[in-house]
Amino acid sequence: MALNLATSVGAAIGIGLFGGKWLDAKFDTGILLTIIGFLLGVATSGKMMWDKLNEESRKSSLPESKQNGNQK
C-alpha cells in the first residue's frame, strides 16, 4: 500500500513538473508553467492521499465480521 501510494504521488508530481517544463520550452513562458504544473501535481497528490486516508478510515470503522468478508 505505501509503495503504491508513494509511486502515485511521485508520478503525479513528476508529470506535472516535467509537463510544465515541456510547455515552458514550447511556449517560451519562463518558469510559469513549470510552477503551475508542479502545483497541480502536488494538489493531485494531496487528493490521492486524502482519498486513501478516507478509504482506510472506512475500513477500520467496519465491524470485524465485515472486514473479513463474513457478512451475516
PDB file of N, CA and C in Angstrom, residues 8-54:
ATOM      1  N   SER A   8       2.511   6.654  -6.829  1.00  0.00           N
ATOM      2  CA  SER A   8       1.472   7.503  -7.418  1.00  0.00           C
ATOM      3  C   SER A   8       1.731   8.978  -7.140  1.00  0.00           C
ATOM      4  N   VAL A   9       2.121   9.296  -5.916  1.00  0.00           N
ATOM      5  CA  VAL A   9       2.415  10.684  -5.549  1.00  0.00           C
ATOM      6  C   VAL A   9       3.608  11.195  -6.360  1.00  0.00           C
ATOM      7  N   GLY A  10       4.652  10.405  -6.422  1.00  0.00           N
ATOM      8  CA  GLY A  10       5.830  10.804  -7.194  1.00  0.00           C
ATOM      9  C   GLY A  10       5.526  10.986  -8.674  1.00  0.00           C
ATOM     10  N   ALA A  11       4.710  10.092  -9.217  1.00  0.00           N
ATOM     11  CA  ALA A  11       4.348  10.193 -10.630  1.00  0.00           C
ATOM     12  C   ALA A  11       3.513  11.440 -10.898  1.00  0.00           C
ATOM     13  N   ALA A  12       2.559  11.734 -10.029  1.00  0.00           N
ATOM     14  CA  ALA A  12       1.709  12.915 -10.228  1.00  0.00           C
ATOM     15  C   ALA A  12       2.536  14.197 -10.196  1.00  0.00           C
ATOM     16  N   ILE A  13       3.429  14.295  -9.228  1.00  0.00           N
ATOM     17  CA  ILE A  13       4.269  15.495  -9.132  1.00  0.00           C
ATOM     18  C   ILE A  13       5.241  15.557 -10.312  1.00  0.00           C
ATOM     19  N   GLY A  14       5.829  14.421 -10.658  1.00  0.00           N
ATOM     20  CA  GLY A  14       6.775  14.388 -11.773  1.00  0.00           C
ATOM     21  C   GLY A  14       6.132  14.737 -13.103  1.00  0.00           C
ATOM     22  N   ILE A  15       4.947  14.204 -13.357  1.00  0.00           N
ATOM     23  CA  ILE A  15       4.253  14.511 -14.612  1.00  0.00           C
ATOM     24  C   ILE A  15       3.905  15.994 -14.674  1.00  0.00           C
ATOM     25  N   GLY A  16       3.416  16.536 -13.564  1.00  0.00           N
ATOM     26  CA  GLY A  16       3.105  17.964 -13.538  1.00  0.00           C
ATOM     27  C   GLY A  16       4.340  18.820 -13.758  1.00  0.00           C
ATOM     28  N   LEU A  17       5.416  18.459 -13.090  1.00  0.00           N
ATOM     29  CA  LEU A  17       6.660  19.226 -13.184  1.00  0.00           C
ATOM     30  C   LEU A  17       7.254  19.167 -14.587  1.00  0.00           C
ATOM     31  N   PHE A  18       7.426  17.963 -15.110  1.00  0.00           N
ATOM     32  CA  PHE A  18       8.047  17.829 -16.420  1.00  0.00           C
ATOM     33  C   PHE A  18       7.115  18.269 -17.543  1.00  0.00           C
ATOM     34  N   GLY A  19       5.809  18.082 -17.350  1.00  0.00           N
ATOM     35  CA  GLY A  19       4.857  18.607 -18.328  1.00  0.00           C
ATOM     36  C   GLY A  19       4.914  20.125 -18.384  1.00  0.00           C
ATOM     37  N   GLY A  20       5.003  20.748 -17.225  1.00  0.00           N
ATOM     38  CA  GLY A  20       5.136  22.202 -17.176  1.00  0.00           C
ATOM     39  C   GLY A  20       6.422  22.687 -17.814  1.00  0.00           C
ATOM     40  N   LYS A  21       7.508  21.955 -17.564  1.00  0.00           N
ATOM     41  CA  LYS A  21       8.799  22.316 -18.186  1.00  0.00           C
ATOM     42  C   LYS A  21       8.718  22.224 -19.702  1.00  0.00           C
ATOM     43  N   TRP A  22       8.083  21.172 -20.173  1.00  0.00           N
ATOM     44  CA  TRP A  22       7.949  20.979 -21.617  1.00  0.00           C
ATOM     45  C   TRP A  22       7.119  22.110 -22.229  1.00  0.00           C
ATOM     46  N   LEU A  23       6.012  22.453 -21.562  1.00  0.00           N
ATOM     47  CA  LEU A  23       5.173  23.543 -22.063  1.00  0.00           C
ATOM     48  C   LEU A  23       5.906  24.883 -22.015  1.00  0.00           C
ATOM     49  N   ASP A  24       6.704  25.103 -20.969  1.00  0.00           N
ATOM     50  CA  ASP A  24       7.504  26.328 -20.896  1.00  0.00           C
ATOM     51  C   ASP A  24       8.470  26.422 -22.073  1.00  0.00           C
ATOM     52  N   ALA A  25       9.102  25.313 -22.407  1.00  0.00           N
ATOM     53  CA  ALA A  25      10.034  25.314 -23.535  1.00  0.00           C
ATOM     54  C   ALA A  25       9.291  25.537 -24.853  1.00  0.00           C
ATOM     55  N   LYS A  26       8.124  24.941 -24.971  1.00  0.00           N
ATOM     56  CA  LYS A  26       7.345  25.055 -26.208  1.00  0.00           C
ATOM     57  C   LYS A  26       6.817  26.474 -26.416  1.00  0.00           C
ATOM     58  N   PHE A  27       6.330  27.100 -25.351  1.00  0.00           N
ATOM     59  CA  PHE A  27       5.703  28.417 -25.473  1.00  0.00           C
ATOM     60  C   PHE A  27       6.579  29.567 -24.972  1.00  0.00           C
ATOM     61  N   ASP A  28       7.801  29.261 -24.541  1.00  0.00           N
ATOM     62  CA  ASP A  28       8.758  30.268 -24.072  1.00  0.00           C
ATOM     63  C   ASP A  28       8.141  31.177 -23.005  1.00  0.00           C
ATOM     64  N   THR A  29       7.662  30.553 -21.929  1.00  0.00           N
ATOM     65  CA  THR A  29       6.988  31.304 -20.859  1.00  0.00           C
ATOM     66  C   THR A  29       7.811  31.358 -19.580  1.00  0.00           C
ATOM     67  N   GLY A  30       9.110  31.186 -19.667  1.00  0.00           N
ATOM     68  CA  GLY A  30       9.939  31.223 -18.460  1.00  0.00           C
ATOM     69  C   GLY A  30       9.691  29.981 -17.622  1.00  0.00           C
ATOM     70  N   ILE A  31       9.378  30.179 -16.336  1.00  0.00           N
ATOM     71  CA  ILE A  31       9.109  29.026 -15.468  1.00  0.00           C
ATOM     72  C   ILE A  31       7.662  28.997 -14.982  1.00  0.00           C
ATOM     73  N   LEU A  32       6.821  29.822 -15.564  1.00  0.00           N
ATOM     74  CA  LEU A  32       5.436  29.931 -15.123  1.00  0.00           C
ATOM     75  C   LEU A  32       4.700  28.594 -15.192  1.00  0.00           C
ATOM     76  N   LEU A  33       4.748  27.934 -16.330  1.00  0.00           N
ATOM     77  CA  LEU A  33       4.009  26.681 -16.489  1.00  0.00           C
ATOM     78  C   LEU A  33       4.639  25.539 -15.695  1.00  0.00           C
ATOM     79  N   THR A  34       5.941  25.611 -15.447  1.00  0.00           N
ATOM     80  CA  THR A  34       6.591  24.619 -14.591  1.00  0.00           C
ATOM     81  C   THR A  34       6.036  24.716 -13.175  1.00  0.00           C
ATOM     82  N   ILE A  35       5.916  25.931 -12.678  1.00  0.00           N
ATOM     83  CA  ILE A  35       5.370  26.129 -11.328  1.00  0.00           C
ATOM     84  C   ILE A  35       3.914  25.680 -11.267  1.00  0.00           C
ATOM     85  N   ILE A  36       3.132  26.051 -12.275  1.00  0.00           N
ATOM     86  CA  ILE A  36       1.720  25.643 -12.307  1.00  0.00           C
ATOM     87  C   ILE A  36       1.606  24.124 -12.382  1.00  0.00           C
ATOM     88  N   GLY A  37       2.420  23.492 -13.222  1.00  0.00           N
ATOM     89  CA  GLY A  37       2.402  22.036 -13.328  1.00  0.00           C
ATOM     90  C   GLY A  37       2.781  21.362 -12.025  1.00  0.00           C
ATOM     91  N   PHE A  38       3.798  21.905 -11.362  1.00  0.00           N
ATOM     92  CA  PHE A  38       4.213  21.360 -10.070  1.00  0.00           C
ATOM     93  C   PHE A  38       3.083  21.480  -9.050  1.00  0.00           C
ATOM     94  N   LEU A  39       2.452  22.651  -8.986  1.00  0.00           N
ATOM     95  CA  LEU A  39       1.358  22.852  -8.028  1.00  0.00           C
ATOM     96  C   LEU A  39       0.164  21.946  -8.332  1.00  0.00           C
ATOM     97  N   LEU A  40      -0.129  21.738  -9.605  1.00  0.00           N
ATOM     98  CA  LEU A  40      -1.201  20.803  -9.961  1.00  0.00           C
ATOM     99  C   LEU A  40      -0.839  19.375  -9.550  1.00  0.00           C
ATOM    100  N   GLY A  41       0.428  19.006  -9.714  1.00  0.00           N
ATOM    101  CA  GLY A  41       0.883  17.687  -9.279  1.00  0.00           C
ATOM    102  C   GLY A  41       0.768  17.513  -7.776  1.00  0.00           C
ATOM    103  N   VAL A  42       1.130  18.548  -7.027  1.00  0.00           N
ATOM    104  CA  VAL A  42       1.018  18.498  -5.566  1.00  0.00           C
ATOM    105  C   VAL A  42      -0.451  18.403  -5.153  1.00  0.00           C
ATOM    106  N   ALA A  43      -1.313  19.175  -5.813  1.00  0.00           N
ATOM    107  CA  ALA A  43      -2.743  19.125  -5.493  1.00  0.00           C
ATOM    108  C   ALA A  43      -3.326  17.748  -5.806  1.00  0.00           C
ATOM    109  N   THR A  44      -2.930  17.180  -6.924  1.00  0.00           N
ATOM    110  CA  THR A  44      -3.396  15.844  -7.288  1.00  0.00           C
ATOM    111  C   THR A  44      -2.908  14.814  -6.274  1.00  0.00           C
ATOM    112  N   SER A  45      -1.670  14.936  -5.850  1.00  0.00           N
ATOM    113  CA  SER A  45      -1.117  14.027  -4.843  1.00  0.00           C
ATOM    114  C   SER A  45      -1.866  14.145  -3.525  1.00  0.00           C
ATOM    115  N   GLY A  46      -2.162  15.365  -3.128  1.00  0.00           N
ATOM    116  CA  GLY A  46      -2.931  15.574  -1.901  1.00  0.00           C
ATOM    117  C   GLY A  46      -4.296  14.926  -1.978  1.00  0.00           C
ATOM    118  N   LYS A  47      -4.941  15.036  -3.128  1.00  0.00           N
ATOM    119  CA  LYS A  47      -6.258  14.412  -3.319  1.00  0.00           C
ATOM    120  C   LYS A  47      -6.148  12.892  -3.242  1.00  0.00           C
ATOM    121  N   MET A  48      -5.112  12.329  -3.849  1.00  0.00           N
ATOM    122  CA  MET A  48      -4.928  10.877  -3.792  1.00  0.00           C
ATOM    123  C   MET A  48      -4.705  10.414  -2.357  1.00  0.00           C
ATOM    124  N   MET A  49      -3.892  11.160  -1.602  1.00  0.00           N
ATOM    125  CA  MET A  49      -3.639  10.783  -0.206  1.00  0.00           C
ATOM    126  C   MET A  49      -4.908  10.924   0.630  1.00  0.00           C
ATOM    127  N   TRP A  50      -5.676  11.973   0.388  1.00  0.00           N
ATOM    128  CA  TRP A  50      -6.932  12.183   1.115  1.00  0.00           C
ATOM    129  C   TRP A  50      -7.908  11.028   0.854  1.00  0.00           C
ATOM    130  N   ASP A  51      -8.037  10.629  -0.416  1.00  0.00           N
ATOM    131  CA  ASP A  51      -8.924   9.519  -0.766  1.00  0.00           C
ATOM    132  C   ASP A  51      -8.470   8.221  -0.107  1.00  0.00           C
ATOM    133  N   LYS A  52      -7.170   7.966  -0.108  1.00  0.00           N
ATOM    134  CA  LYS A  52      -6.643   6.743   0.508  1.00  0.00           C
ATOM    135  C   LYS A  52      -6.868   6.755   2.016  1.00  0.00           C
ATOM    136  N   LEU A  53      -6.668   7.903   2.642  1.00  0.00           N
ATOM    137  CA  LEU A  53      -6.904   8.029   4.077  1.00  0.00           C
ATOM    138  C   LEU A  53      -8.365   7.758   4.412  1.00  0.00           C
ATOM    139  N   ASN A  54      -9.275   8.313   3.625  1.00  0.00           N
ATOM    140  CA  ASN A  54     -10.702   8.070   3.854  1.00  0.00           C
ATOM    141  C   ASN A  54     -11.065   6.607   3.644  1.00  0.00           C
TER     142      ASN A  54
END
